[in-house]
Amino acid sequence: SKPEREMIAVVVSIANECRYCIAAHSAALRKLTKNPDLADAIAADHTTAPLEPRVKAMLDYARKLTLHPTRMERDDVARLRAAGWTDEDVMDIAEVTAMFNFTNRMASGLGWEPNPEYETLGR
């Protein structure tokens, strides 16, 4: 879903310390979910945010793929399947994670600064 994609974007952006993307995707997540507390909880630490286990599994996978791509194993995919994700979903999660890693590198590499209005969007 769109909110799940934004959750991935937030978790990946935090792992990459991409200030622009953290601000932009946190704002988008607040708007999509209409739940700023949830978006802030995910941004603070997705592992303690009030999320369904399947969503936590998705975000754990995205974080690991971002921070430790060479440590990815079949068991990582198996955990997603066990959490209820289909093979097509797993492919989408991996692709979305990879795409946001790319855009984080672009934003950071170009020195983008967050737009001030992102702080209040969706609040």
mmCIF file with all atom_site columns, C-alpha atoms in Angstrom:
data_model
loop_
_atom_site.group_PDB
_atom_site.id
_atom_site.type_symbol
_atom_site.label_atom_id
_atom_site.label_alt_id
_atom_site.label_comp_id
_atom_site.label_asym_id
_atom_site.label_entity_id
_atom_site.label_seq_id
_atom_site.pdbx_PDB_ins_code
_atom_site.Cartn_x
_atom_site.Cartn_y
_atom_site.Cartn_z
_atom_site.occupancy
_atom_site.B_iso_or_equiv
_atom_site.pdbx_formal_charge
_atom_site.auth_seq_id
_atom_site.auth_comp_id
_atom_site.auth_asym_id
_atom_site.auth_atom_id
_atom_site.pdbx_PDB_model_num
ATOM 1   C CA . SER A 1 1   ? 0.000  0.000   0.000  1.00 0.00 ? 1   SER A CA 1
ATOM 2   C CA . LYS A 1 2   ? 1.055  3.630   -0.293 1.00 0.00 ? 2   LYS A CA 1
ATOM 3   C CA . PRO A 1 3   ? 1.413  4.023   3.489  1.00 0.00 ? 3   PRO A CA 1
ATOM 4   C CA . GLU A 1 4   ? 3.579  0.885   3.643  1.00 0.00 ? 4   GLU A CA 1
ATOM 5   C CA . ARG A 1 5   ? 5.825  2.274   0.895  1.00 0.00 ? 5   ARG A CA 1
ATOM 6   C CA . GLU A 1 6   ? 6.205  5.500   2.846  1.00 0.00 ? 6   GLU A CA 1
ATOM 7   C CA . MET A 1 7   ? 7.000  3.511   5.986  1.00 0.00 ? 7   MET A CA 1
ATOM 8   C CA . ILE A 1 8   ? 9.815  1.829   4.069  1.00 0.00 ? 8   ILE A CA 1
ATOM 9   C CA . ALA A 1 9   ? 10.961 5.232   2.822  1.00 0.00 ? 9   ALA A CA 1
ATOM 10  C CA . VAL A 1 10  ? 11.090 6.604   6.370  1.00 0.00 ? 10  VAL A CA 1
ATOM 11  C CA . VAL A 1 11  ? 12.982 3.618   7.782  1.00 0.00 ? 11  VAL A CA 1
ATOM 12  C CA . VAL A 1 12  ? 15.465 3.568   4.883  1.00 0.00 ? 12  VAL A CA 1
ATOM 13  C CA . SER A 1 13  ? 15.984 7.342   5.064  1.00 0.00 ? 13  SER A CA 1
ATOM 14  C CA . ILE A 1 14  ? 16.657 7.185   8.795  1.00 0.00 ? 14  ILE A CA 1
ATOM 15  C CA . ALA A 1 15  ? 19.132 4.340   8.324  1.00 0.00 ? 15  ALA A CA 1
ATOM 16  C CA . ASN A 1 16  ? 20.890 6.424   5.658  1.00 0.00 ? 16  ASN A CA 1
ATOM 17  C CA . GLU A 1 17  ? 20.665 9.638   7.718  1.00 0.00 ? 17  GLU A CA 1
ATOM 18  C CA . CYS A 1 18  ? 19.169 11.471  4.728  1.00 0.00 ? 18  CYS A CA 1
ATOM 19  C CA . ARG A 1 19  ? 17.700 14.598  6.310  1.00 0.00 ? 19  ARG A CA 1
ATOM 20  C CA . TYR A 1 20  ? 15.746 15.686  3.257  1.00 0.00 ? 20  TYR A CA 1
ATOM 21  C CA . CYS A 1 21  ? 14.147 12.283  2.730  1.00 0.00 ? 21  CYS A CA 1
ATOM 22  C CA . ILE A 1 22  ? 13.377 11.765  6.419  1.00 0.00 ? 22  ILE A CA 1
ATOM 23  C CA . ALA A 1 23  ? 11.468 15.047  6.474  1.00 0.00 ? 23  ALA A CA 1
ATOM 24  C CA . ALA A 1 24  ? 9.713  14.532  3.133  1.00 0.00 ? 24  ALA A CA 1
ATOM 25  C CA . HIS A 1 25  ? 8.651  10.927  3.707  1.00 0.00 ? 25  HIS A CA 1
ATOM 26  C CA . SER A 1 26  ? 7.652  11.468  7.328  1.00 0.00 ? 26  SER A CA 1
ATOM 27  C CA . ALA A 1 27  ? 5.361  14.256  6.116  1.00 0.00 ? 27  ALA A CA 1
ATOM 28  C CA . ALA A 1 28  ? 3.941  12.037  3.378  1.00 0.00 ? 28  ALA A CA 1
ATOM 29  C CA . LEU A 1 29  ? 3.370  9.224   5.880  1.00 0.00 ? 29  LEU A CA 1
ATOM 30  C CA . ARG A 1 30  ? 1.561  11.569  8.269  1.00 0.00 ? 30  ARG A CA 1
ATOM 31  C CA . LYS A 1 31  ? -0.712 12.709  5.430  1.00 0.00 ? 31  LYS A CA 1
ATOM 32  C CA . LEU A 1 32  ? -1.413 9.201   4.120  1.00 0.00 ? 32  LEU A CA 1
ATOM 33  C CA . THR A 1 33  ? -2.150 7.646   7.501  1.00 0.00 ? 33  THR A CA 1
ATOM 34  C CA . LYS A 1 34  ? -3.763 10.731  9.032  1.00 0.00 ? 34  LYS A CA 1
ATOM 35  C CA . ASN A 1 35  ? -1.949 9.535   12.140 1.00 0.00 ? 35  ASN A CA 1
ATOM 36  C CA . PRO A 1 36  ? 1.006  11.790  13.031 1.00 0.00 ? 36  PRO A CA 1
ATOM 37  C CA . ASP A 1 37  ? 1.674  9.853   16.242 1.00 0.00 ? 37  ASP A CA 1
ATOM 38  C CA . LEU A 1 38  ? 2.171  6.623   14.308 1.00 0.00 ? 38  LEU A CA 1
ATOM 39  C CA . ALA A 1 39  ? 4.417  8.321   11.736 1.00 0.00 ? 39  ALA A CA 1
ATOM 40  C CA . ASP A 1 40  ? 6.497  9.871   14.526 1.00 0.00 ? 40  ASP A CA 1
ATOM 41  C CA . ALA A 1 41  ? 6.742  6.502   16.314 1.00 0.00 ? 41  ALA A CA 1
ATOM 42  C CA . ILE A 1 42  ? 8.011  4.841   13.127 1.00 0.00 ? 42  ILE A CA 1
ATOM 43  C CA . ALA A 1 43  ? 10.539 7.624   12.635 1.00 0.00 ? 43  ALA A CA 1
ATOM 44  C CA . ALA A 1 44  ? 11.705 7.342   16.252 1.00 0.00 ? 44  ALA A CA 1
ATOM 45  C CA . ASP A 1 45  ? 12.102 3.530   16.184 1.00 0.00 ? 45  ASP A CA 1
ATOM 46  C CA . HIS A 1 46  ? 9.951  1.281   14.042 1.00 0.00 ? 46  HIS A CA 1
ATOM 47  C CA . THR A 1 47  ? 10.700 -1.695  16.296 1.00 0.00 ? 47  THR A CA 1
ATOM 48  C CA . THR A 1 48  ? 8.738  -0.118  19.151 1.00 0.00 ? 48  THR A CA 1
ATOM 49  C CA . ALA A 1 49  ? 6.021  1.515   17.033 1.00 0.00 ? 49  ALA A CA 1
ATOM 50  C CA . PRO A 1 50  ? 2.490  0.080   17.347 1.00 0.00 ? 50  PRO A CA 1
ATOM 51  C CA . LEU A 1 51  ? 2.558  -1.910  14.113 1.00 0.00 ? 51  LEU A CA 1
ATOM 52  C CA . GLU A 1 52  ? 1.258  -5.291  13.019 1.00 0.00 ? 52  GLU A CA 1
ATOM 53  C CA . PRO A 1 53  ? 3.955  -8.009  13.098 1.00 0.00 ? 53  PRO A CA 1
ATOM 54  C CA . ARG A 1 54  ? 3.843  -8.327  9.289  1.00 0.00 ? 54  ARG A CA 1
ATOM 55  C CA . VAL A 1 55  ? 4.592  -4.594  8.890  1.00 0.00 ? 55  VAL A CA 1
ATOM 56  C CA . LYS A 1 56  ? 7.423  -4.792  11.442 1.00 0.00 ? 56  LYS A CA 1
ATOM 57  C CA . ALA A 1 57  ? 8.871  -7.728  9.484  1.00 0.00 ? 57  ALA A CA 1
ATOM 58  C CA . MET A 1 58  ? 8.734  -5.643  6.309  1.00 0.00 ? 58  MET A CA 1
ATOM 59  C CA . LEU A 1 59  ? 10.511 -2.722  7.961  1.00 0.00 ? 59  LEU A CA 1
ATOM 60  C CA . ASP A 1 60  ? 13.115 -4.972  9.615  1.00 0.00 ? 60  ASP A CA 1
ATOM 61  C CA . TYR A 1 61  ? 13.891 -6.406  6.172  1.00 0.00 ? 61  TYR A CA 1
ATOM 62  C CA . ALA A 1 62  ? 14.165 -2.940  4.610  1.00 0.00 ? 62  ALA A CA 1
ATOM 63  C CA . ARG A 1 63  ? 16.493 -1.737  7.373  1.00 0.00 ? 63  ARG A CA 1
ATOM 64  C CA . LYS A 1 64  ? 18.740 -4.791  7.119  1.00 0.00 ? 64  LYS A CA 1
ATOM 65  C CA . LEU A 1 65  ? 18.896 -4.569  3.321  1.00 0.00 ? 65  LEU A CA 1
ATOM 66  C CA . THR A 1 66  ? 19.843 -0.897  3.674  1.00 0.00 ? 66  THR A CA 1
ATOM 67  C CA . LEU A 1 67  ? 22.503 -1.267  6.353  1.00 0.00 ? 67  LEU A CA 1
ATOM 68  C CA . HIS A 1 68  ? 23.852 -4.754  5.671  1.00 0.00 ? 68  HIS A CA 1
ATOM 69  C CA . PRO A 1 69  ? 23.118 -5.809  2.076  1.00 0.00 ? 69  PRO A CA 1
ATOM 70  C CA . THR A 1 70  ? 25.895 -8.404  2.035  1.00 0.00 ? 70  THR A CA 1
ATOM 71  C CA . ARG A 1 71  ? 24.384 -10.128 5.075  1.00 0.00 ? 71  ARG A CA 1
ATOM 72  C CA . MET A 1 72  ? 21.024 -10.810 3.415  1.00 0.00 ? 72  MET A CA 1
ATOM 73  C CA . GLU A 1 73  ? 20.073 -14.497 3.384  1.00 0.00 ? 73  GLU A CA 1
ATOM 74  C CA . ARG A 1 74  ? 17.217 -16.718 2.299  1.00 0.00 ? 74  ARG A CA 1
ATOM 75  C CA . ASP A 1 75  ? 16.036 -16.651 5.916  1.00 0.00 ? 75  ASP A CA 1
ATOM 76  C CA . ASP A 1 76  ? 15.314 -12.927 5.538  1.00 0.00 ? 76  ASP A CA 1
ATOM 77  C CA . VAL A 1 77  ? 12.872 -13.694 2.748  1.00 0.00 ? 77  VAL A CA 1
ATOM 78  C CA . ALA A 1 78  ? 11.500 -16.659 4.704  1.00 0.00 ? 78  ALA A CA 1
ATOM 79  C CA . ARG A 1 79  ? 10.692 -14.320 7.623  1.00 0.00 ? 79  ARG A CA 1
ATOM 80  C CA . LEU A 1 80  ? 8.688  -12.103 5.271  1.00 0.00 ? 80  LEU A CA 1
ATOM 81  C CA . ARG A 1 81  ? 6.781  -15.104 3.927  1.00 0.00 ? 81  ARG A CA 1
ATOM 82  C CA . ALA A 1 82  ? 6.141  -16.328 7.491  1.00 0.00 ? 82  ALA A CA 1
ATOM 83  C CA . ALA A 1 83  ? 4.756  -12.891 8.333  1.00 0.00 ? 83  ALA A CA 1
ATOM 84  C CA . GLY A 1 84  ? 2.213  -13.222 5.510  1.00 0.00 ? 84  GLY A CA 1
ATOM 85  C CA . TRP A 1 85  ? 3.895  -11.556 2.546  1.00 0.00 ? 85  TRP A CA 1
ATOM 86  C CA . THR A 1 86  ? 3.643  -13.215 -0.883 1.00 0.00 ? 86  THR A CA 1
ATOM 87  C CA . ASP A 1 87  ? 6.581  -13.668 -3.233 1.00 0.00 ? 87  ASP A CA 1
ATOM 88  C CA . GLU A 1 88  ? 5.273  -10.734 -5.276 1.00 0.00 ? 88  GLU A CA 1
ATOM 89  C CA . ASP A 1 89  ? 5.128  -8.634  -2.097 1.00 0.00 ? 89  ASP A CA 1
ATOM 90  C CA . VAL A 1 90  ? 8.702  -9.603  -1.221 1.00 0.00 ? 90  VAL A CA 1
ATOM 91  C CA . MET A 1 91  ? 9.849  -8.445  -4.646 1.00 0.00 ? 91  MET A CA 1
ATOM 92  C CA . ASP A 1 92  ? 7.996  -5.138  -4.173 1.00 0.00 ? 92  ASP A CA 1
ATOM 93  C CA . ILE A 1 93  ? 9.505  -4.645  -0.695 1.00 0.00 ? 93  ILE A CA 1
ATOM 94  C CA . ALA A 1 94  ? 13.016 -5.260  -2.043 1.00 0.00 ? 94  ALA A CA 1
ATOM 95  C CA . GLU A 1 95  ? 12.450 -2.952  -5.039 1.00 0.00 ? 95  GLU A CA 1
ATOM 96  C CA . VAL A 1 96  ? 10.967 -0.146  -2.935 1.00 0.00 ? 96  VAL A CA 1
ATOM 97  C CA . THR A 1 97  ? 13.839 -0.455  -0.461 1.00 0.00 ? 97  THR A CA 1
ATOM 98  C CA . ALA A 1 98  ? 16.396 -0.308  -3.273 1.00 0.00 ? 98  ALA A CA 1
ATOM 99  C CA . MET A 1 99  ? 14.690 2.664   -4.907 1.00 0.00 ? 99  MET A CA 1
ATOM 100 C CA . PHE A 1 100 ? 14.671 4.696   -1.704 1.00 0.00 ? 100 PHE A CA 1
ATOM 101 C CA . ASN A 1 101 ? 18.310 3.850   -1.075 1.00 0.00 ? 101 ASN A CA 1
ATOM 102 C CA . PHE A 1 102 ? 19.022 5.283   -4.525 1.00 0.00 ? 102 PHE A CA 1
ATOM 103 C CA . THR A 1 103 ? 16.997 8.450   -3.946 1.00 0.00 ? 103 THR A CA 1
ATOM 104 C CA . ASN A 1 104 ? 18.610 8.931   -0.521 1.00 0.00 ? 104 ASN A CA 1
ATOM 105 C CA . ARG A 1 105 ? 22.022 8.826   -2.166 1.00 0.00 ? 105 ARG A CA 1
ATOM 106 C CA . MET A 1 106 ? 20.915 11.376  -4.749 1.00 0.00 ? 106 MET A CA 1
ATOM 107 C CA . ALA A 1 107 ? 19.431 13.771  -2.174 1.00 0.00 ? 107 ALA A CA 1
ATOM 108 C CA . SER A 1 108 ? 22.409 13.485  0.169  1.00 0.00 ? 108 SER A CA 1
ATOM 109 C CA . GLY A 1 109 ? 24.912 13.629  -2.678 1.00 0.00 ? 109 GLY A CA 1
ATOM 110 C CA . LEU A 1 110 ? 23.361 16.834  -3.967 1.00 0.00 ? 110 LEU A CA 1
ATOM 111 C CA . GLY A 1 111 ? 23.158 18.399  -0.508 1.00 0.00 ? 111 GLY A CA 1
ATOM 112 C CA . TRP A 1 112 ? 19.389 18.822  -0.457 1.00 0.00 ? 112 TRP A CA 1
ATOM 113 C CA . GLU A 1 113 ? 17.955 20.431  2.655  1.00 0.00 ? 113 GLU A CA 1
ATOM 114 C CA . PRO A 1 114 ? 14.439 19.679  3.931  1.00 0.00 ? 114 PRO A CA 1
ATOM 115 C CA . ASN A 1 115 ? 11.693 22.105  3.014  1.00 0.00 ? 115 ASN A CA 1
ATOM 116 C CA . PRO A 1 116 ? 10.559 23.894  6.209  1.00 0.00 ? 116 PRO A CA 1
ATOM 117 C CA . GLU A 1 117 ? 6.891  23.153  5.501  1.00 0.00 ? 117 GLU A CA 1
ATOM 118 C CA . TYR A 1 118 ? 7.524  19.388  5.813  1.00 0.00 ? 118 TYR A CA 1
ATOM 119 C CA . GLU A 1 119 ? 7.666  19.776  9.593  1.00 0.00 ? 119 GLU A CA 1
ATOM 120 C CA . THR A 1 120 ? 4.010  20.786  9.838  1.00 0.00 ? 120 THR A CA 1
ATOM 121 C CA . LEU A 1 121 ? 2.508  18.771  6.971  1.00 0.00 ? 121 LEU A CA 1
ATOM 122 C CA . GLY A 1 122 ? 0.038  16.199  8.185  1.00 0.00 ? 122 GLY A CA 1
ATOM 123 C CA . ARG A 1 123 ? -0.025 17.470  11.757 1.00 0.00 ? 123 ARG A CA 1
#
